[in-house]
């Protein structure tokens, strides 16, 4: 489908400023939310391939390692931004509303909106991998809801300091609404990213955000925060020195196979798959599941819909996710 950027019922002309800002906000939003899962796991790969053990035997310091991981994560995300930038130029020419490619208007949104946000995401990925209880599925779920918290934060910052809203929604909304109001006084403002089906009442000219020193410094603050998080991750990182103690291999007893073919037995296969699915699940998970089941029977329908059901849907998420890793 189509992904549009609108200022309420109005849209800006497809010039370099508009297209560059649209690509920047798409990168900030989609790569900010889901790019985390693309880059998270680089430290885990070093553990699995045992490359980390080789690094632990060298003079490589923890800050240098986590800083390098942050840079590599950022490089992956910014490579995607470069692709979006190239596509954006093609999109502007394809739209045919402005054939003048103005890089001075096109590039700043990518540099001051997408780049600081993705630097922060890259650093959070390194930090989560350096904290033991955030390395796995719990950290993945936590980040998902942490990112969702940005949207109410954007509303709160829109009238205070739009430049400090991480995604850049508030910054673009303020500038675009001012331009739309100048050409269409009846414009009530707003900001929409997505395919809304709202008919466009008019197209206004927008030359982009006025990138003042105050705005640029506020945006680069996220880059500074990312650097700090990468260094904090260094203090929490174990540098692959937590090696498991060697133990004698236990004696293994295999259950003899029944050589008599017994055909397809749905109940038996279902039971075995369920046994595999729940293998290793701790006792407290079953207690929690039982508590949610009881709560769903003893509460009012309104409370069940508002509180119990959302938690119940999330409770087995990490177990369901293991179904996608079956060999």
Short mmCIF file of C-alpha atoms in Angstrom, two decimals:
data_model
loop_
_atom_site.label_atom_id
_atom_site.label_comp_id
_atom_site.label_asym_id
_atom_site.label_seq_id
_atom_site.Cartn_x
_atom_site.Cartn_y
_atom_site.Cartn_z
CA UNK A 1 0.00 0.00 0.00
CA UNK A 2 0.87 3.66 0.09
CA UNK A 3 2.61 5.41 2.96
CA UNK A 4 1.85 9.13 3.02
CA UNK A 5 2.79 12.08 5.20
CA UNK A 6 0.11 14.71 5.74
CA UNK A 7 -0.42 17.85 7.78
CA UNK A 8 -4.03 17.15 8.69
CA UNK A 9 -6.11 17.48 5.51
CA UNK A 10 -3.27 19.05 3.55
CA UNK A 11 -0.06 17.82 2.00
CA UNK A 12 3.18 19.48 1.09
CA UNK A 13 4.53 19.66 -2.42
CA UNK A 14 6.79 16.72 -3.29
CA UNK A 15 9.97 18.75 -3.25
CA UNK A 16 13.35 17.82 -1.74
CA UNK A 17 12.46 19.10 1.74
CA UNK A 18 9.18 17.17 1.88
CA UNK A 19 10.51 13.89 0.46
CA UNK A 20 13.70 14.02 2.57
CA UNK A 21 11.65 14.59 5.72
CA UNK A 22 9.23 11.80 4.79
CA UNK A 23 12.10 9.33 4.32
CA UNK A 24 13.70 10.52 7.56
CA UNK A 25 10.54 10.01 9.59
CA UNK A 26 9.92 6.59 7.99
CA UNK A 27 13.47 5.55 8.92
CA UNK A 28 13.12 7.00 12.42
CA UNK A 29 9.81 5.25 13.04
CA UNK A 30 10.12 1.86 11.35
CA UNK A 31 13.86 1.29 11.77
CA UNK A 32 13.64 2.77 15.26
CA UNK A 33 10.99 0.26 16.28
CA UNK A 34 11.90 -2.87 14.32
CA UNK A 35 15.52 -2.15 13.45
CA UNK A 36 16.34 -2.93 17.08
CA UNK A 37 15.55 -6.59 16.41
CA UNK A 38 17.71 -6.56 13.25
CA UNK A 39 20.88 -5.47 15.02
CA UNK A 40 20.37 -7.03 18.45
CA UNK A 41 22.22 -10.33 18.61
CA UNK A 42 25.72 -9.41 17.43
CA UNK A 43 27.21 -10.08 20.88
CA UNK A 44 25.23 -13.32 21.09
CA UNK A 45 26.77 -14.42 17.78
CA UNK A 46 30.23 -13.83 19.23
CA UNK A 47 29.27 -16.12 22.12
CA UNK A 48 27.82 -18.82 19.88
CA UNK A 49 30.72 -18.85 17.42
CA UNK A 50 33.20 -18.58 20.34
CA UNK A 51 34.84 -15.62 18.67
CA UNK A 52 34.28 -13.88 21.98
CA UNK A 53 36.65 -16.29 23.73
CA UNK A 54 39.37 -15.32 21.29
CA UNK A 55 38.69 -11.62 21.95
CA UNK A 56 38.74 -12.22 25.70
CA UNK A 57 42.30 -13.51 25.36
CA UNK A 58 43.47 -10.29 23.67
CA UNK A 59 44.07 -6.79 25.03
CA UNK A 60 40.74 -5.58 23.64
CA UNK A 61 39.06 -3.47 26.32
CA UNK A 62 35.37 -3.56 27.18
CA UNK A 63 34.67 0.07 26.18
CA UNK A 64 36.37 -0.45 22.82
CA UNK A 65 34.37 -3.63 22.20
CA UNK A 66 30.96 -2.15 23.06
CA UNK A 67 31.81 1.04 21.17
CA UNK A 68 32.68 -1.07 18.11
CA UNK A 69 29.44 -3.02 18.41
CA UNK A 70 27.51 0.25 18.63
CA UNK A 71 29.22 1.54 15.48
CA UNK A 72 28.54 -1.71 13.60
CA UNK A 73 24.86 -1.65 14.61
CA UNK A 74 24.61 1.97 13.52
CA UNK A 75 26.32 1.19 10.21
CA UNK A 76 23.72 -1.50 9.43
CA UNK A 77 20.80 0.84 10.18
CA UNK A 78 22.32 3.79 8.31
CA UNK A 79 22.94 1.60 5.27
CA UNK A 80 19.16 1.18 5.09
CA UNK A 81 18.73 4.95 5.43
CA UNK A 82 21.06 5.43 2.44
CA UNK A 83 18.80 3.11 0.42
CA UNK A 84 15.75 5.14 1.51
CA UNK A 85 17.53 8.35 0.49
CA UNK A 86 18.24 7.04 -3.01
CA UNK A 87 14.64 5.84 -3.33
CA UNK A 88 13.45 9.25 -2.07
CA UNK A 89 15.20 11.06 -4.92
CA UNK A 90 13.55 8.69 -7.39
CA UNK A 91 10.20 9.24 -5.68
CA UNK A 92 10.49 13.01 -6.02
CA UNK A 93 11.23 12.74 -9.73
CA UNK A 94 8.43 10.21 -10.20
CA UNK A 95 5.89 12.47 -8.46
CA UNK A 96 6.71 15.20 -10.96
CA UNK A 97 5.79 18.12 -8.71
CA UNK A 98 9.35 19.41 -8.39
CA UNK A 99 12.32 18.27 -10.49
CA UNK A 100 14.88 20.34 -8.61
CA UNK A 101 16.96 18.06 -6.34
CA UNK A 102 18.05 20.32 -3.48
CA UNK A 103 20.44 18.30 -1.29
CA UNK A 104 20.66 21.19 1.20
CA UNK A 105 16.97 20.66 1.93
CA UNK A 106 16.96 16.88 1.36
CA UNK A 107 19.81 15.71 3.62
CA UNK A 108 19.35 17.59 6.97
CA UNK A 109 16.22 15.61 8.00
CA UNK A 110 18.14 12.36 7.45
CA UNK A 111 21.14 13.67 9.40
CA UNK A 112 19.30 15.36 12.29
CA UNK A 113 16.18 13.18 12.62
CA UNK A 114 17.01 9.64 11.47
CA UNK A 115 20.71 9.50 12.38
CA UNK A 116 20.44 10.50 16.10
CA UNK A 117 17.41 8.25 16.61
CA UNK A 118 19.07 5.22 15.04
CA UNK A 119 22.29 5.91 16.96
CA UNK A 120 20.20 5.66 20.12
CA UNK A 121 18.56 2.42 18.96
CA UNK A 122 21.96 0.91 18.11
CA UNK A 123 23.27 1.77 21.59
CA UNK A 124 20.18 0.36 23.34
CA UNK A 125 20.68 -2.92 21.43
CA UNK A 126 24.25 -3.16 22.77
CA UNK A 127 23.11 -2.26 26.29
CA UNK A 128 20.37 -4.90 26.29
CA UNK A 129 22.85 -7.55 25.17
CA UNK A 130 25.22 -6.58 27.97
CA UNK A 131 22.59 -7.06 30.71
CA UNK A 132 21.92 -10.74 31.37
CA UNK A 133 18.16 -10.57 31.99
CA UNK A 134 17.61 -8.32 28.93
CA UNK A 135 19.51 -10.53 26.47
CA UNK A 136 16.60 -12.78 25.55
CA UNK A 137 12.89 -12.56 24.88
CA UNK A 138 12.07 -10.46 27.94
CA UNK A 139 14.29 -7.66 26.62
CA UNK A 140 12.64 -7.90 23.19
CA UNK A 141 9.18 -7.47 24.68
CA UNK A 142 10.36 -4.68 26.99
CA UNK A 143 11.81 -2.68 24.09
CA UNK A 144 8.57 -3.03 22.12
CA UNK A 145 6.61 -1.32 24.89
CA UNK A 146 9.39 1.17 25.62
CA UNK A 147 9.16 2.36 22.03
CA UNK A 148 5.38 2.59 22.22
CA UNK A 149 5.81 4.99 25.15
CA UNK A 150 7.40 7.50 22.73
CA UNK A 151 4.00 8.41 21.25
CA UNK A 152 2.49 9.97 24.40
CA UNK A 153 5.91 11.54 24.98
CA UNK A 154 5.66 13.14 21.52
CA UNK A 155 2.31 14.73 22.42
CA UNK A 156 3.74 16.08 25.67
CA UNK A 157 6.82 17.56 23.99
CA UNK A 158 5.03 18.97 20.93
CA UNK A 159 4.17 22.20 22.75
CA UNK A 160 7.30 22.34 24.92
CA UNK A 161 10.45 21.40 23.01
CA UNK A 162 9.62 19.55 19.76
CA UNK A 163 13.31 19.02 18.95
CA UNK A 164 13.65 16.72 21.98
CA UNK A 165 10.99 14.30 20.76
CA UNK A 166 13.11 11.30 19.64
CA UNK A 167 11.26 10.32 16.47
CA UNK A 168 11.00 13.86 15.06
CA UNK A 169 7.19 13.83 14.70
CA UNK A 170 6.71 16.93 16.85
CA UNK A 171 9.42 18.88 15.05
CA UNK A 172 7.98 18.22 11.60
CA UNK A 173 4.41 18.75 12.74
CA UNK A 174 5.14 22.22 14.11
CA UNK A 175 6.97 23.37 10.96
CA UNK A 176 4.52 21.81 8.48
CA UNK A 177 1.42 23.09 10.24
CA UNK A 178 2.84 26.63 10.19
CA UNK A 179 3.39 26.40 6.43
CA UNK A 180 -0.05 24.87 5.82
CA UNK A 181 -1.72 27.57 7.92
CA UNK A 182 0.02 30.30 5.92
CA UNK A 183 -1.49 29.08 2.62
CA UNK A 184 -4.73 27.60 3.98
CA UNK A 185 -5.94 29.60 7.02
CA UNK A 186 -8.73 27.08 7.60
CA UNK A 187 -6.17 24.34 8.30
CA UNK A 188 -6.59 22.88 11.78
CA UNK A 189 -3.17 21.23 11.82
CA UNK A 190 -2.20 17.68 12.69
CA UNK A 191 0.33 15.14 11.52
CA UNK A 192 -0.37 11.80 9.85
CA UNK A 193 2.07 9.12 8.69
CA UNK A 194 0.39 6.25 6.91
CA UNK A 195 -2.36 5.41 4.46
CA UNK A 196 -5.38 7.15 5.96
CA UNK A 197 -7.72 7.55 3.00
CA UNK A 198 -8.30 11.16 4.06
CA UNK A 199 -8.84 13.24 0.90
CA UNK A 200 -6.26 15.98 0.36
CA UNK A 201 -7.91 19.42 0.34
CA UNK A 202 -4.83 21.25 -0.88
CA UNK A 203 -1.09 21.16 -1.50
CA UNK A 204 1.15 23.77 0.11
CA UNK A 205 4.77 24.71 -0.42
CA UNK A 206 7.10 23.76 2.43
CA UNK A 207 10.81 24.52 2.35
CA UNK A 208 11.67 22.33 5.34
CA UNK A 209 12.51 22.80 9.01
CA UNK A 210 14.52 25.89 9.90
CA UNK A 211 17.54 24.05 11.30
CA UNK A 212 18.64 26.52 13.93
CA UNK A 213 21.61 25.88 16.22
CA UNK A 214 19.19 25.22 19.10
CA UNK A 215 17.34 22.50 17.14
CA UNK A 216 20.53 20.85 15.86
CA UNK A 217 22.10 20.74 19.33
CA UNK A 218 18.92 19.27 20.79
CA UNK A 219 18.87 16.57 18.13
CA UNK A 220 22.55 15.76 18.60
CA UNK A 221 21.82 15.27 22.30
CA UNK A 222 20.48 11.81 21.37
CA UNK A 223 23.84 11.01 19.80
CA UNK A 224 25.54 11.95 23.08
CA UNK A 225 23.08 9.77 25.01
CA UNK A 226 23.88 6.88 22.66
CA UNK A 227 27.60 7.26 23.37
CA UNK A 228 26.92 7.22 27.11
CA UNK A 229 24.78 4.06 26.81
CA UNK A 230 27.53 2.33 24.81
CA UNK A 231 29.99 3.13 27.61
CA UNK A 232 27.51 2.03 30.31
CA UNK A 233 27.17 -1.26 28.43
CA UNK A 234 30.95 -1.68 28.75
CA UNK A 235 30.72 -1.69 32.56
CA UNK A 236 27.92 -4.27 32.47
CA UNK A 237 29.54 -6.48 29.81
CA UNK A 238 31.25 -9.64 31.12
CA UNK A 239 33.85 -9.66 28.30
CA UNK A 240 33.12 -13.36 27.66
CA UNK A 241 34.99 -14.24 30.84
CA UNK A 242 32.06 -16.04 32.47
CA UNK A 243 32.93 -19.46 31.12
CA UNK A 244 30.84 -22.38 32.22
CA UNK A 245 32.57 -24.93 34.44
CA UNK A 246 33.50 -28.16 32.71
CA UNK A 247 31.51 -31.15 33.83
CA UNK A 248 31.71 -34.82 33.04
CA UNK A 249 29.24 -35.85 30.39
CA UNK A 250 26.25 -37.54 32.06
CA UNK A 251 25.25 -41.05 31.12
CA UNK A 252 22.49 -40.93 28.52
CA UNK A 253 19.70 -43.47 28.34
CA UNK A 254 17.58 -43.51 25.22
CA UNK A 255 14.08 -44.95 25.16
CA UNK A 256 13.95 -47.90 22.73
CA UNK A 257 11.91 -47.18 19.61
CA UNK A 258 8.76 -49.14 18.95
CA UNK A 259 9.52 -50.85 15.67
CA UNK A 260 5.86 -51.69 15.11
CA UNK A 261 4.33 -49.01 12.87
CA UNK A 262 1.31 -47.56 14.60
CA UNK A 263 0.21 -45.08 11.91
CA UNK A 264 -0.66 -41.45 12.57
CA UNK A 265 -1.68 -40.81 16.16
CA UNK A 266 -2.76 -37.17 16.54
CA UNK A 267 -3.13 -37.29 20.32
CA UNK A 268 0.35 -38.76 20.83
CA UNK A 269 2.04 -36.28 18.46
CA UNK A 270 0.16 -33.40 20.08
CA UNK A 271 1.28 -34.52 23.52
CA UNK A 272 4.92 -34.87 22.42
CA UNK A 273 4.91 -31.44 20.74
CA UNK A 274 3.41 -29.92 23.87
CA UNK A 275 6.06 -31.63 25.97
CA UNK A 276 8.79 -30.16 23.75
CA UNK A 277 7.14 -26.73 23.91
CA UNK A 278 7.02 -26.68 27.71
CA UNK A 279 10.43 -28.26 28.25
CA UNK A 280 12.49 -26.11 30.59
CA UNK A 281 9.62 -23.79 31.57
CA UNK A 282 9.96 -22.76 35.21
CA UNK A 283 7.33 -23.49 37.86
CA UNK A 284 6.45 -19.84 38.34
CA UNK A 285 5.26 -19.63 34.73
CA UNK A 286 2.61 -22.29 35.38
CA UNK A 287 1.60 -20.52 38.62
CA UNK A 288 1.17 -17.28 36.68
CA UNK A 289 -0.82 -18.99 33.93
CA UNK A 290 -3.07 -20.61 36.53
CA UNK A 291 -3.55 -17.28 38.28
CA UNK A 292 -4.57 -15.62 35.02
CA UNK A 293 -7.00 -18.46 34.30
CA UNK A 294 -8.62 -18.06 37.72
CA UNK A 295 -8.69 -14.26 37.34
CA UNK A 296 -10.48 -14.59 34.01
CA UNK A 297 -13.23 -16.65 35.67
CA UNK A 298 -13.68 -14.59 38.83
CA UNK A 299 -13.56 -10.99 37.50
CA UNK A 300 -16.20 -8.94 35.75
CA UNK A 301 -16.17 -9.00 31.94
CA UNK A 302 -15.05 -5.35 31.91
CA UNK A 303 -12.02 -6.06 34.11
CA UNK A 304 -11.17 -9.18 32.13
CA UNK A 305 -11.16 -7.23 28.86
CA UNK A 306 -9.24 -4.29 30.30
CA UNK A 307 -6.60 -6.07 32.38
CA UNK A 308 -6.62 -9.88 32.40
CA UNK A 309 -6.84 -10.58 28.66
CA UNK A 310 -3.92 -8.33 27.60
CA UNK A 311 -1.66 -9.96 30.18
CA UNK A 312 -2.93 -13.42 29.22
CA UNK A 313 -2.10 -12.78 25.57
CA UNK A 314 1.43 -11.66 26.46
CA UNK A 315 2.14 -14.36 29.06
CA UNK A 316 2.98 -17.22 26.59
CA UNK A 317 4.68 -14.98 23.99
CA UNK A 318 8.19 -16.32 24.60
CA UNK A 319 6.92 -19.91 24.46
CA UNK A 320 5.04 -19.36 21.20
CA UNK A 321 8.12 -17.70 19.69
CA UNK A 322 10.14 -20.90 20.13
CA UNK A 323 7.82 -22.60 17.63
CA UNK A 324 9.54 -20.60 14.89
CA UNK A 325 12.93 -22.08 15.78
CA UNK A 326 12.10 -25.75 15.37
CA UNK A 327 14.57 -27.72 13.29
#
